[in-house]
CSV table of C-alpha atoms in Angstrom, one decimal:
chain,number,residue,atom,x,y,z
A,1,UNK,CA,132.5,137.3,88.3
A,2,UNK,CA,135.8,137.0,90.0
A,3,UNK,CA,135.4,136.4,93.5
A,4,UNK,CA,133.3,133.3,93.7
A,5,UNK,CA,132.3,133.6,98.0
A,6,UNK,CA,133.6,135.6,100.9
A,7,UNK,CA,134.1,133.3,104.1
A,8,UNK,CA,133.2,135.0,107.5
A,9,UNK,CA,136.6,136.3,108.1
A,10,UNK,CA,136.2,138.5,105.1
A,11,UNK,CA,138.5,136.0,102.8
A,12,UNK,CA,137.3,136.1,99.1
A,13,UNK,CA,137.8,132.6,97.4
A,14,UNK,CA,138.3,132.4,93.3
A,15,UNK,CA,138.5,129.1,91.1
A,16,UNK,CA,141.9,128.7,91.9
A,17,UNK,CA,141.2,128.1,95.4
A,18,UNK,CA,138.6,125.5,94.3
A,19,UNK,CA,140.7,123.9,92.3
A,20,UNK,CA,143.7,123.4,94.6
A,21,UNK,CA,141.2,122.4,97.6
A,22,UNK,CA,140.3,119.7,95.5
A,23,UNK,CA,143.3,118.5,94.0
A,24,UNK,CA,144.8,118.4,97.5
A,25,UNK,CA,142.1,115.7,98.6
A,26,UNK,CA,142.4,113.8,94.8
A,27,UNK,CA,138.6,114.5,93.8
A,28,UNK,CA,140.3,114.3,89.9
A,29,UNK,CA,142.8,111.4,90.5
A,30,UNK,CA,140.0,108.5,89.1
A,31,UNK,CA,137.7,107.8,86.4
A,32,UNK,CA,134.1,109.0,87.9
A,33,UNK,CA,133.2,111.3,89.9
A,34,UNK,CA,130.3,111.5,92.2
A,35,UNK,CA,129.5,114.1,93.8
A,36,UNK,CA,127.2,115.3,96.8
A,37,UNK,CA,127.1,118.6,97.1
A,38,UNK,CA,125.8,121.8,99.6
A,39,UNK,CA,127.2,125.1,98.6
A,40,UNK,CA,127.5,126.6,101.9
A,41,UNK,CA,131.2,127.6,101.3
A,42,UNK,CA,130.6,131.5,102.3
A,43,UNK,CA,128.5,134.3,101.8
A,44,UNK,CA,127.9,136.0,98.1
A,45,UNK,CA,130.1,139.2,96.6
A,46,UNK,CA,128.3,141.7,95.4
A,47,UNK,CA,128.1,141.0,91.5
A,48,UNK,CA,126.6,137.1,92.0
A,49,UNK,CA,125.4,135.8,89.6
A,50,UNK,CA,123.9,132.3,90.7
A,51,UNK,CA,123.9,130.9,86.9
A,52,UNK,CA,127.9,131.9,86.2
A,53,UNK,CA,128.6,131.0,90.1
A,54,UNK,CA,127.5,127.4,88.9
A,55,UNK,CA,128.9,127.4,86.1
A,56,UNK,CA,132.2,128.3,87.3
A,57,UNK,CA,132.0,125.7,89.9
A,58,UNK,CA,131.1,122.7,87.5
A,59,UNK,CA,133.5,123.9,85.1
A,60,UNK,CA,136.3,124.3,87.9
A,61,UNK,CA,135.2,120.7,89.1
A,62,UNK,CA,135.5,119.2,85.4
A,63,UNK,CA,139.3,120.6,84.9
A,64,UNK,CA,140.0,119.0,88.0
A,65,UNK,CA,140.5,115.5,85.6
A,66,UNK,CA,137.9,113.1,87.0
A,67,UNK,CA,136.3,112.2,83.0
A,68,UNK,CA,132.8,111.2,83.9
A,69,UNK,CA,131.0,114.1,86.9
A,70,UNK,CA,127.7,112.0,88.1
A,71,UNK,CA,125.9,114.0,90.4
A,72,UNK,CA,122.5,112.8,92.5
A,73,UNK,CA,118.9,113.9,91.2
A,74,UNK,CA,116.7,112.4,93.8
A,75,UNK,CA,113.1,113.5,93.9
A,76,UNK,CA,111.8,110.5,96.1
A,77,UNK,CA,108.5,111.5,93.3
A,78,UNK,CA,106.3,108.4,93.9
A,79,UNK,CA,106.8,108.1,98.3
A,80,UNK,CA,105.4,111.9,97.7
A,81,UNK,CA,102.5,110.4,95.6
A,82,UNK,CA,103.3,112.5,92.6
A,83,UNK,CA,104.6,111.7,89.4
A,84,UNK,CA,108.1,111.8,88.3
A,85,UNK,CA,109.3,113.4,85.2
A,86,UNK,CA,112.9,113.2,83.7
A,87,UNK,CA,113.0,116.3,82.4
A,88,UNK,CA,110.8,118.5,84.4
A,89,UNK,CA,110.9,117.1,88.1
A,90,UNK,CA,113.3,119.2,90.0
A,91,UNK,CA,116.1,117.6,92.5
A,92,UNK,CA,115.8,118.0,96.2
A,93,UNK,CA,120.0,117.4,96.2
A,94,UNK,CA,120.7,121.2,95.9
A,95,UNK,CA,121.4,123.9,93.2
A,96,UNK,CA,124.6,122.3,91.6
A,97,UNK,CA,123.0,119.4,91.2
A,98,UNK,CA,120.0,120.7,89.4
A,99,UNK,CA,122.3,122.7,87.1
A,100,UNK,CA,124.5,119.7,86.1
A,101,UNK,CA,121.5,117.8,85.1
A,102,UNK,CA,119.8,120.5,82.7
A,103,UNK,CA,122.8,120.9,81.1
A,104,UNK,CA,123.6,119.2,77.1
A,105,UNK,CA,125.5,115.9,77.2
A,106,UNK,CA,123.7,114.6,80.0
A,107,UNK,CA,120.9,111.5,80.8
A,108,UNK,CA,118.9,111.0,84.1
A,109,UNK,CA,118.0,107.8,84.8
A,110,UNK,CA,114.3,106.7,84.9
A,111,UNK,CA,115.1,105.8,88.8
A,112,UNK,CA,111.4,107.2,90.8
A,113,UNK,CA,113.0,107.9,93.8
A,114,UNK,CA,116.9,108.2,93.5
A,115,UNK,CA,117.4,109.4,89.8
A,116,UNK,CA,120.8,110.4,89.1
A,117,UNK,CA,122.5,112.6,86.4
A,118,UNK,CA,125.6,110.9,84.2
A,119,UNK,CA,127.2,112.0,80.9
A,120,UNK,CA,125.7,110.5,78.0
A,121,UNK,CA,128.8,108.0,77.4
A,122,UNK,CA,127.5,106.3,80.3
A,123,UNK,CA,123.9,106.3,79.3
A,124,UNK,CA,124.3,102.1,77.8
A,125,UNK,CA,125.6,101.4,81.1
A,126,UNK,CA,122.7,103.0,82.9
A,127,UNK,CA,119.7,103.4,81.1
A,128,UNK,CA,118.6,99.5,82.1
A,129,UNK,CA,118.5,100.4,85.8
A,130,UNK,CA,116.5,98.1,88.1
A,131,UNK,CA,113.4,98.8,90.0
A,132,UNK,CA,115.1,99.0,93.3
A,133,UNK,CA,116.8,102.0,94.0
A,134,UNK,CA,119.5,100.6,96.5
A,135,UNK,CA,119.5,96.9,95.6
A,136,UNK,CA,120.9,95.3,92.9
A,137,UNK,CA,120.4,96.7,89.5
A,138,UNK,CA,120.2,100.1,91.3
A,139,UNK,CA,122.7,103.2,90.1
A,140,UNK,CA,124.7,102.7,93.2
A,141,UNK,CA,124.8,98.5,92.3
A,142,UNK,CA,126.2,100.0,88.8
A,143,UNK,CA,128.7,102.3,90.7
A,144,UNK,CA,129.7,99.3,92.6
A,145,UNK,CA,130.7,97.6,89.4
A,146,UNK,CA,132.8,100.4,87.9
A,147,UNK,CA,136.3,100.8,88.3
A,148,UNK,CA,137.9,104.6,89.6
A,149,UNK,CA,134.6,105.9,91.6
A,150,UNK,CA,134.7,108.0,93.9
A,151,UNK,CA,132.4,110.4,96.2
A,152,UNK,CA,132.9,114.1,96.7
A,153,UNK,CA,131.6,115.6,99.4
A,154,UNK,CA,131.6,119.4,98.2
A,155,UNK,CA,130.3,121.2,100.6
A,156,UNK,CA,127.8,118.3,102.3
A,157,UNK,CA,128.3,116.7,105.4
A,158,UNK,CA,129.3,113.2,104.1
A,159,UNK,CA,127.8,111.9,107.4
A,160,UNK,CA,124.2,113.6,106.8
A,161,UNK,CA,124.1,112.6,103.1
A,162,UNK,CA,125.9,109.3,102.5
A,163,UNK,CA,122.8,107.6,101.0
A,164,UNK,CA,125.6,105.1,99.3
A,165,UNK,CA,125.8,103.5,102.8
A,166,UNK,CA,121.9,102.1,103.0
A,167,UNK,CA,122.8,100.6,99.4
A,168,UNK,CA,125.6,98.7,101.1
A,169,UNK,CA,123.0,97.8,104.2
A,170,UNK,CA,120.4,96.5,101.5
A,171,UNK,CA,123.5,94.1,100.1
A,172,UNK,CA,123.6,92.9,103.3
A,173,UNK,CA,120.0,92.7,104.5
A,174,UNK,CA,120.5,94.2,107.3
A,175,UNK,CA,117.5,93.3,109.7
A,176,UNK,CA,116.3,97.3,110.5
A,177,UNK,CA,115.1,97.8,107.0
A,178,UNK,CA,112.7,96.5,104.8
A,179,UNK,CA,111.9,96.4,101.3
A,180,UNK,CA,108.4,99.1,100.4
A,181,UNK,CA,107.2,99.3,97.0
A,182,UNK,CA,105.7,102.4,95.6
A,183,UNK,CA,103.6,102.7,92.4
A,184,UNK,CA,103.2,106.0,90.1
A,185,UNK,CA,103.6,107.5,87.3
A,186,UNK,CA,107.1,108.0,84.8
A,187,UNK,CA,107.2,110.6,82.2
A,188,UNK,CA,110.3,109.9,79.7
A,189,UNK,CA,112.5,111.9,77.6
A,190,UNK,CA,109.6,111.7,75.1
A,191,UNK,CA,107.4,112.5,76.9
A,192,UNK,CA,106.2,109.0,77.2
A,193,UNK,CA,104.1,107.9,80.5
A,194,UNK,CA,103.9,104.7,81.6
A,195,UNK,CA,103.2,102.7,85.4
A,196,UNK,CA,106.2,101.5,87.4
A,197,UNK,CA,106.6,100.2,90.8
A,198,UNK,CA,109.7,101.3,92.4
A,199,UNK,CA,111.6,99.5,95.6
A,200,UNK,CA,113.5,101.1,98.1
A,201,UNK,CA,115.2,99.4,101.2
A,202,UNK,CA,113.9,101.6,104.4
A,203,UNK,CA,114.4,101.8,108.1
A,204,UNK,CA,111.8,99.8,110.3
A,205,UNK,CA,109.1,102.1,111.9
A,206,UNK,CA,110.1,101.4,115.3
A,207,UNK,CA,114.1,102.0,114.8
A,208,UNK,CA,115.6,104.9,115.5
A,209,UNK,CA,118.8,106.4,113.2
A,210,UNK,CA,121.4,108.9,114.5
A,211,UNK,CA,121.2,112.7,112.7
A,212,UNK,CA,124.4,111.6,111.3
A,213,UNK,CA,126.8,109.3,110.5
A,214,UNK,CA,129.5,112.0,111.7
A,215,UNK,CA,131.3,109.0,114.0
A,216,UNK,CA,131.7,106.9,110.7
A,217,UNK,CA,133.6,109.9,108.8
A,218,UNK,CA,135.9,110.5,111.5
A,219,UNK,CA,136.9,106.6,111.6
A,220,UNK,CA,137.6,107.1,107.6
A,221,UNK,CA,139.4,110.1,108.2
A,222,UNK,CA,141.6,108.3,111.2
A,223,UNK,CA,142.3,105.8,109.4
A,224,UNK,CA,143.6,107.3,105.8
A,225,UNK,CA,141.1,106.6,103.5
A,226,UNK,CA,138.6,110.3,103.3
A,227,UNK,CA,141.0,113.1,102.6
A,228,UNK,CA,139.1,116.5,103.9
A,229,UNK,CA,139.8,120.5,103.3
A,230,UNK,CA,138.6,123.4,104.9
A,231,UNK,CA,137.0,125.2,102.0
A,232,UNK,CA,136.3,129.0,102.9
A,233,UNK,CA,133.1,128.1,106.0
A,234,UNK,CA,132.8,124.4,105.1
A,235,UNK,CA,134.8,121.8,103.5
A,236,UNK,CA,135.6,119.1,100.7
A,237,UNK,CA,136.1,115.9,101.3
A,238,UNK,CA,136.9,112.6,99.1
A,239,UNK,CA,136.2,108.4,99.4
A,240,UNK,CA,136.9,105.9,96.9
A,241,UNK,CA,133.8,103.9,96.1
A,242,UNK,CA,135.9,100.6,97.0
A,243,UNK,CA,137.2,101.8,99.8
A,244,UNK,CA,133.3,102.7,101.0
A,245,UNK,CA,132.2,99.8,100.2
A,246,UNK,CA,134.7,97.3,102.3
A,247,UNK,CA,134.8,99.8,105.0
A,248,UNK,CA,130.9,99.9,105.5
A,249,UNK,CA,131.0,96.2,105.4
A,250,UNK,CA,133.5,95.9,108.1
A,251,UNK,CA,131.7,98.1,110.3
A,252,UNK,CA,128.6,96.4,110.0
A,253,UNK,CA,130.5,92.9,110.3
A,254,UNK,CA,132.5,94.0,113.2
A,255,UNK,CA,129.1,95.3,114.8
A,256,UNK,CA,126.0,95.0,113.1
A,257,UNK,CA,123.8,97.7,114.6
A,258,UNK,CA,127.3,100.5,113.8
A,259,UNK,CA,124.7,102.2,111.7
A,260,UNK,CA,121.9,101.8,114.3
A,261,UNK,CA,123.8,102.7,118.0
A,262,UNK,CA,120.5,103.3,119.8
A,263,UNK,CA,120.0,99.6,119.1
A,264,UNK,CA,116.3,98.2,118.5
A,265,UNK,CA,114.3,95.3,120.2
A,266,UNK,CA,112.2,92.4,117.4
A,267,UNK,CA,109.2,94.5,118.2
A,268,UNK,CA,110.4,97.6,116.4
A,269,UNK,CA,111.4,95.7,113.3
A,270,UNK,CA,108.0,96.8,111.8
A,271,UNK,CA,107.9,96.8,107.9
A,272,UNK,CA,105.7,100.0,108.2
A,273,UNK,CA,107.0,103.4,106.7
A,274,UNK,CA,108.6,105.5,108.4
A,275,UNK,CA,108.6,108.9,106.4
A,276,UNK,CA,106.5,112.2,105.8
A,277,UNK,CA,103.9,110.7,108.7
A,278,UNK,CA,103.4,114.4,109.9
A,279,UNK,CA,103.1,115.6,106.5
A,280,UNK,CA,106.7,116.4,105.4
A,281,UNK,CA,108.0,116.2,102.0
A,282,UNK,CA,110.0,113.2,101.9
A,283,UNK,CA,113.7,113.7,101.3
A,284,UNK,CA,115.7,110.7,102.7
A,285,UNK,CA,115.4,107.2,102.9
């Protein structure tokens, strides 16, 4: 397969597009690489073939020099009262991430809720993961920790999918979440089971998020630190983890309800959940 997607002006886009797009915004200039991704970049040529499209992709991504890819596996298993499985349960976070994490060389962390999928020379560092998913001992607390991280936004809207930024808020305690435990079920490598609770910091039942965080990527953009390319009908876009991380802080410093801007009144800070009340599958914290 040459031609990897068409864009709506008829443009076909090959690896070597890829690759420049994402050397332009420094995806490979640092150690790790994490990356959300959406692949909305255009519609399909005629000889797809969704296996060797992905393939191409992770390979193209891998060349680009960043020497450890971690890409997200939530499955948020145990708020949808199932069990979770690290080798069977499938990923909500989209086709490139479910094809990273099947393939050799790879461990998923035993993380319920926000599992993620890192080369096996990183397995020591995460394997003894916490059971809070966005406090300390979580994958992103570990992320913190590292040196060279950073976030690629292939594809995803960073301000729809930036789940990094509530790991931050749980650092901080900010007072429109809470912590809720869930209990179920975890089904190893081996194939194992045992009982786990797992912890995750959520919004307060009667506060009210934006759709996105849209605002906060423009400031990053204004301000130097995410570098962004159109990529055929969406884009790519990069972050240091460090530069996330004191930026976030900042905002919430300099104004504490910047990720809240509808505001919220003592009697909406309710430590009730918020999630899947009409039935949904849950997706997002």
């Amino acid at each position: 397969m040459d031609t990897l997607f068409i864009d709506k002006n008829g443009r076909g886009y090959h690896a070597e597009d890829v690759r420049v797009a994402l050397r332009e915004i420094g995806a490979g200039d640092c150690e790790t690489l994490f990356i959300h991704s959406e692949l909305m970049f255009g519609r399909a040529p005629e000889d797809f073939n969704r296996k060797e499209y992905l393939s191409i992709l992770y390979e193209t991504i891998k060349e680009v020099g960043a020497k450890n890819i971690i890409v997200p596996t939530f499955t948020y298993s145990f708020c949808n009262q199932e069990e979770y499985d690290v080798r069977a349960s499938r990923t909500s976070m989209g086709a490139l991430s479910e094809f990273v994490r099947r393939q050799e060389g790879r461990y998923r962390t035993h993380d319920p809720l926000l599992s993620i999928s890192v080369p096996l020379c990183l397995k020591e560092k995460f394997e003894k993961i916490g059971n809070h998913s966005l406090g300390e001992g979580s994958a992103f607390d570990i992320l913190h920790g590292m040196d060279g991280v950073k976030f690629l936004f292939f594809g995803a809207k960073q301000g729809e999918c930036f789940t990094y930024v509530h790991y931050v808020e749980k650092m901080l305690d900010v007072p429109y979440r809470f912590d809720m435990s869930f209990c179920g079920k975890v089904i190893d490598e081996r194939g194992t089971e045992r009982e786990k609770e797992q912890i995750i910091h959520t919004r307060c039942y009667g506060v009210k998020l934006p759709e996105s965080y849209e605002y906060f990527e423009e400031r990053l953009i204004e301000e130097g630190y995410v570098r962004k390319r159109q990529l055929g009908d969406s884009f790519v876009s990069c972050l240091s983890e460090a530069d996330a991380y004191r930026q976030i802080i900042g905002a919430i410093k300099e104004n504490p309800n910047y990720f809240v801007p509808d505001g919220y009144t003592e009697n909406d800070l309710l430590h009730q959940y918020a999630m899947g009340l009409d039935g949904e599958r849950i997706t997002h914290c």
